[in-house]
Short mmCIF file of N, CA and C in Angstrom, two decimals:
data_model
loop_
_atom_site.label_atom_id
_atom_site.label_comp_id
_atom_site.label_asym_id
_atom_site.label_seq_id
_atom_site.Cartn_x
_atom_site.Cartn_y
_atom_site.Cartn_z
N HIS A 1 -0.35 -56.67 19.14
CA HIS A 1 0.31 -55.47 19.60
C HIS A 1 0.92 -55.70 20.98
N VAL A 2 2.08 -55.11 21.20
CA VAL A 2 2.73 -55.13 22.49
C VAL A 2 3.07 -53.69 22.85
N LYS A 3 2.74 -53.28 24.08
CA LYS A 3 3.02 -51.91 24.53
C LYS A 3 4.23 -51.90 25.44
N ILE A 4 5.13 -50.93 25.21
CA ILE A 4 6.30 -50.75 26.08
C ILE A 4 6.42 -49.27 26.41
N GLY A 5 7.29 -48.97 27.37
CA GLY A 5 7.52 -47.58 27.78
C GLY A 5 8.98 -47.35 28.11
N GLY A 6 9.27 -46.15 28.56
CA GLY A 6 10.64 -45.78 28.93
C GLY A 6 11.00 -46.28 30.32
N SER A 7 12.16 -45.84 30.79
CA SER A 7 12.64 -46.21 32.12
C SER A 7 11.92 -45.40 33.18
N LEU A 8 11.47 -46.08 34.23
CA LEU A 8 10.89 -45.37 35.37
C LEU A 8 12.00 -44.63 36.09
N GLU A 9 11.71 -43.41 36.52
CA GLU A 9 12.76 -42.61 37.14
C GLU A 9 12.74 -42.61 38.65
N ASP A 10 11.70 -43.14 39.28
CA ASP A 10 11.61 -43.01 40.72
C ASP A 10 11.52 -44.36 41.47
N ASP A 11 11.90 -45.44 40.82
CA ASP A 11 11.78 -46.73 41.50
C ASP A 11 13.13 -47.39 41.77
N GLY A 12 14.22 -46.64 41.64
CA GLY A 12 15.53 -47.18 41.94
C GLY A 12 16.19 -47.92 40.79
N ASN A 13 15.48 -48.10 39.67
CA ASN A 13 16.08 -48.76 38.52
C ASN A 13 17.01 -47.81 37.78
N LYS A 14 17.93 -48.38 37.04
CA LYS A 14 18.81 -47.57 36.20
C LYS A 14 17.98 -46.91 35.11
N VAL A 15 18.23 -45.63 34.88
CA VAL A 15 17.57 -44.91 33.80
C VAL A 15 18.47 -45.01 32.57
N TRP A 16 17.96 -45.66 31.53
CA TRP A 16 18.75 -45.93 30.34
C TRP A 16 18.78 -44.70 29.43
N PRO A 17 19.93 -44.41 28.81
CA PRO A 17 20.02 -43.31 27.84
C PRO A 17 19.10 -43.58 26.64
N ARG A 18 18.62 -42.51 26.02
CA ARG A 18 17.71 -42.67 24.90
C ARG A 18 18.34 -43.45 23.75
N GLU A 19 19.65 -43.31 23.53
CA GLU A 19 20.31 -44.07 22.46
C GLU A 19 20.21 -45.57 22.72
N THR A 20 20.36 -45.96 23.97
CA THR A 20 20.23 -47.38 24.33
C THR A 20 18.79 -47.84 24.13
N LEU A 21 17.83 -47.00 24.56
CA LEU A 21 16.43 -47.36 24.38
C LEU A 21 16.09 -47.51 22.89
N ALA A 22 16.60 -46.62 22.05
CA ALA A 22 16.32 -46.70 20.61
C ALA A 22 16.89 -47.99 20.03
N ARG A 23 18.10 -48.34 20.44
CA ARG A 23 18.72 -49.59 19.94
C ARG A 23 17.92 -50.80 20.40
N GLU A 24 17.52 -50.81 21.66
CA GLU A 24 16.75 -51.94 22.18
C GLU A 24 15.34 -51.97 21.59
N PHE A 25 14.74 -50.80 21.35
CA PHE A 25 13.44 -50.74 20.70
C PHE A 25 13.53 -51.35 19.31
N ALA A 26 14.60 -51.03 18.59
CA ALA A 26 14.80 -51.61 17.25
C ALA A 26 14.94 -53.13 17.34
N ALA A 27 15.65 -53.62 18.34
CA ALA A 27 15.83 -55.07 18.49
C ALA A 27 14.51 -55.76 18.82
N ILE A 28 13.72 -55.17 19.71
CA ILE A 28 12.41 -55.74 20.04
C ILE A 28 11.51 -55.74 18.82
N CYS A 29 11.53 -54.63 18.07
CA CYS A 29 10.71 -54.55 16.86
C CYS A 29 11.13 -55.60 15.82
N ALA A 30 12.43 -55.82 15.69
CA ALA A 30 12.91 -56.82 14.73
C ALA A 30 12.41 -58.21 15.12
N GLU A 31 12.48 -58.53 16.41
CA GLU A 31 11.97 -59.83 16.86
C GLU A 31 10.47 -59.94 16.64
N ALA A 32 9.76 -58.87 16.97
CA ALA A 32 8.30 -58.87 16.83
C ALA A 32 7.88 -58.97 15.36
N ARG A 33 8.64 -58.36 14.46
CA ARG A 33 8.32 -58.41 13.03
C ARG A 33 8.27 -59.85 12.54
N ASN A 34 9.16 -60.68 13.05
CA ASN A 34 9.19 -62.09 12.66
C ASN A 34 7.92 -62.82 13.06
N ALA A 35 7.23 -62.30 14.08
CA ALA A 35 5.98 -62.92 14.54
C ALA A 35 4.76 -62.16 14.04
N GLY A 36 4.96 -61.17 13.16
CA GLY A 36 3.85 -60.38 12.64
C GLY A 36 3.23 -59.46 13.68
N THR A 37 4.03 -59.01 14.64
CA THR A 37 3.53 -58.21 15.76
C THR A 37 4.02 -56.77 15.65
N LEU A 38 3.16 -55.84 16.08
CA LEU A 38 3.51 -54.43 16.14
C LEU A 38 3.87 -54.06 17.57
N ILE A 39 4.79 -53.11 17.72
CA ILE A 39 5.21 -52.64 19.04
C ILE A 39 4.76 -51.19 19.18
N ALA A 40 4.10 -50.90 20.30
CA ALA A 40 3.63 -49.54 20.58
C ALA A 40 4.41 -48.97 21.76
N LEU A 41 4.97 -47.80 21.58
CA LEU A 41 5.70 -47.10 22.63
C LEU A 41 4.77 -46.06 23.24
N GLU A 42 4.64 -46.09 24.56
CA GLU A 42 3.77 -45.12 25.22
C GLU A 42 4.60 -44.14 26.05
N PRO A 43 4.66 -42.86 25.64
CA PRO A 43 5.31 -41.86 26.48
C PRO A 43 4.48 -41.64 27.74
N MET A 44 5.17 -41.55 28.89
CA MET A 44 4.48 -41.31 30.17
C MET A 44 5.31 -40.31 30.98
N PRO A 45 4.66 -39.42 31.72
CA PRO A 45 5.37 -38.34 32.40
C PRO A 45 6.33 -38.80 33.50
N PHE A 46 6.19 -40.01 33.99
CA PHE A 46 7.05 -40.48 35.07
C PHE A 46 8.17 -41.39 34.56
N THR A 47 8.46 -41.31 33.25
CA THR A 47 9.56 -42.07 32.66
C THR A 47 10.52 -41.09 31.98
N ASN A 48 11.59 -41.63 31.41
CA ASN A 48 12.51 -40.77 30.68
C ASN A 48 12.02 -40.50 29.25
N LEU A 49 10.86 -41.00 28.88
CA LEU A 49 10.20 -40.66 27.61
C LEU A 49 8.87 -40.00 27.97
N ARG A 50 8.93 -38.69 28.22
CA ARG A 50 7.79 -37.96 28.79
C ARG A 50 6.85 -37.36 27.77
N SER A 51 7.31 -37.17 26.55
CA SER A 51 6.51 -36.40 25.60
C SER A 51 6.34 -37.13 24.27
N ILE A 52 5.36 -36.66 23.51
CA ILE A 52 5.16 -37.20 22.17
C ILE A 52 6.43 -36.98 21.34
N ARG A 53 7.02 -35.81 21.46
CA ARG A 53 8.23 -35.50 20.70
C ARG A 53 9.35 -36.50 21.01
N GLN A 54 9.58 -36.77 22.29
CA GLN A 54 10.62 -37.73 22.66
C GLN A 54 10.32 -39.13 22.11
N GLY A 55 9.06 -39.52 22.13
CA GLY A 55 8.68 -40.81 21.58
C GLY A 55 8.91 -40.89 20.09
N VAL A 56 8.51 -39.85 19.38
CA VAL A 56 8.70 -39.81 17.92
C VAL A 56 10.19 -39.85 17.59
N GLU A 57 10.98 -39.08 18.33
CA GLU A 57 12.43 -39.08 18.07
C GLU A 57 13.04 -40.46 18.30
N MET A 58 12.62 -41.14 19.36
CA MET A 58 13.16 -42.45 19.63
C MET A 58 12.78 -43.46 18.55
N ILE A 59 11.53 -43.42 18.14
CA ILE A 59 11.10 -44.33 17.08
C ILE A 59 11.85 -44.03 15.79
N ARG A 60 11.99 -42.76 15.47
CA ARG A 60 12.75 -42.37 14.27
C ARG A 60 14.19 -42.86 14.38
N ASP A 61 14.82 -42.64 15.53
CA ASP A 61 16.21 -43.05 15.72
C ASP A 61 16.38 -44.56 15.65
N SER A 62 15.35 -45.31 16.01
CA SER A 62 15.44 -46.78 15.98
C SER A 62 15.39 -47.33 14.57
N GLY A 63 14.72 -46.61 13.66
CA GLY A 63 14.56 -47.11 12.29
C GLY A 63 13.55 -48.22 12.16
N ALA A 64 12.83 -48.53 13.22
CA ALA A 64 11.85 -49.63 13.20
C ALA A 64 10.64 -49.24 12.37
N THR A 65 10.21 -50.15 11.50
CA THR A 65 9.04 -49.88 10.66
C THR A 65 7.76 -50.47 11.24
N ASN A 66 7.88 -51.33 12.24
CA ASN A 66 6.69 -51.92 12.86
C ASN A 66 6.50 -51.41 14.28
N GLY A 67 7.07 -50.24 14.57
CA GLY A 67 6.91 -49.61 15.88
C GLY A 67 6.24 -48.27 15.73
N GLY A 68 5.43 -47.91 16.71
CA GLY A 68 4.75 -46.62 16.67
C GLY A 68 4.41 -46.16 18.07
N LEU A 69 3.68 -45.06 18.15
CA LEU A 69 3.29 -44.48 19.43
C LEU A 69 1.90 -44.91 19.84
N MET A 70 1.73 -45.09 21.13
CA MET A 70 0.41 -45.25 21.72
C MET A 70 0.20 -44.05 22.61
N LEU A 71 -0.87 -43.30 22.39
CA LEU A 71 -1.12 -42.09 23.17
C LEU A 71 -2.30 -42.31 24.09
N ASP A 72 -2.05 -42.19 25.37
CA ASP A 72 -3.07 -42.33 26.41
C ASP A 72 -3.31 -40.94 26.98
N ILE A 73 -4.49 -40.39 26.78
CA ILE A 73 -4.76 -39.02 27.18
C ILE A 73 -4.55 -38.82 28.67
N TRP A 74 -4.86 -39.82 29.50
CA TRP A 74 -4.65 -39.67 30.93
C TRP A 74 -3.18 -39.47 31.26
N HIS A 75 -2.31 -40.26 30.63
CA HIS A 75 -0.88 -40.10 30.88
C HIS A 75 -0.35 -38.81 30.30
N LEU A 76 -0.84 -38.39 29.17
CA LEU A 76 -0.36 -37.16 28.54
C LEU A 76 -0.81 -35.91 29.31
N ALA A 77 -2.00 -35.95 29.88
CA ALA A 77 -2.53 -34.78 30.56
C ALA A 77 -2.13 -34.73 32.04
N ARG A 78 -1.59 -35.81 32.52
CA ARG A 78 -1.24 -35.90 33.94
C ARG A 78 -0.11 -34.96 34.29
#
């Protein structure tokens, strides 16, 4: 398993649009599938993917079958 997240919004990095993230998530998942690896997306309140809903939508939009959500109660309740 490999865990990834959205763009940080407060560190000066470019915040990527969700469509770009979905496309890149699909590309990462495709590469990982070749190695038998699953990709977990973790929504976090300090990124542009703040909620479970946003994470589910991004995974759905990506069409990736080996990608899913990782839910960390500390990040969700923060």
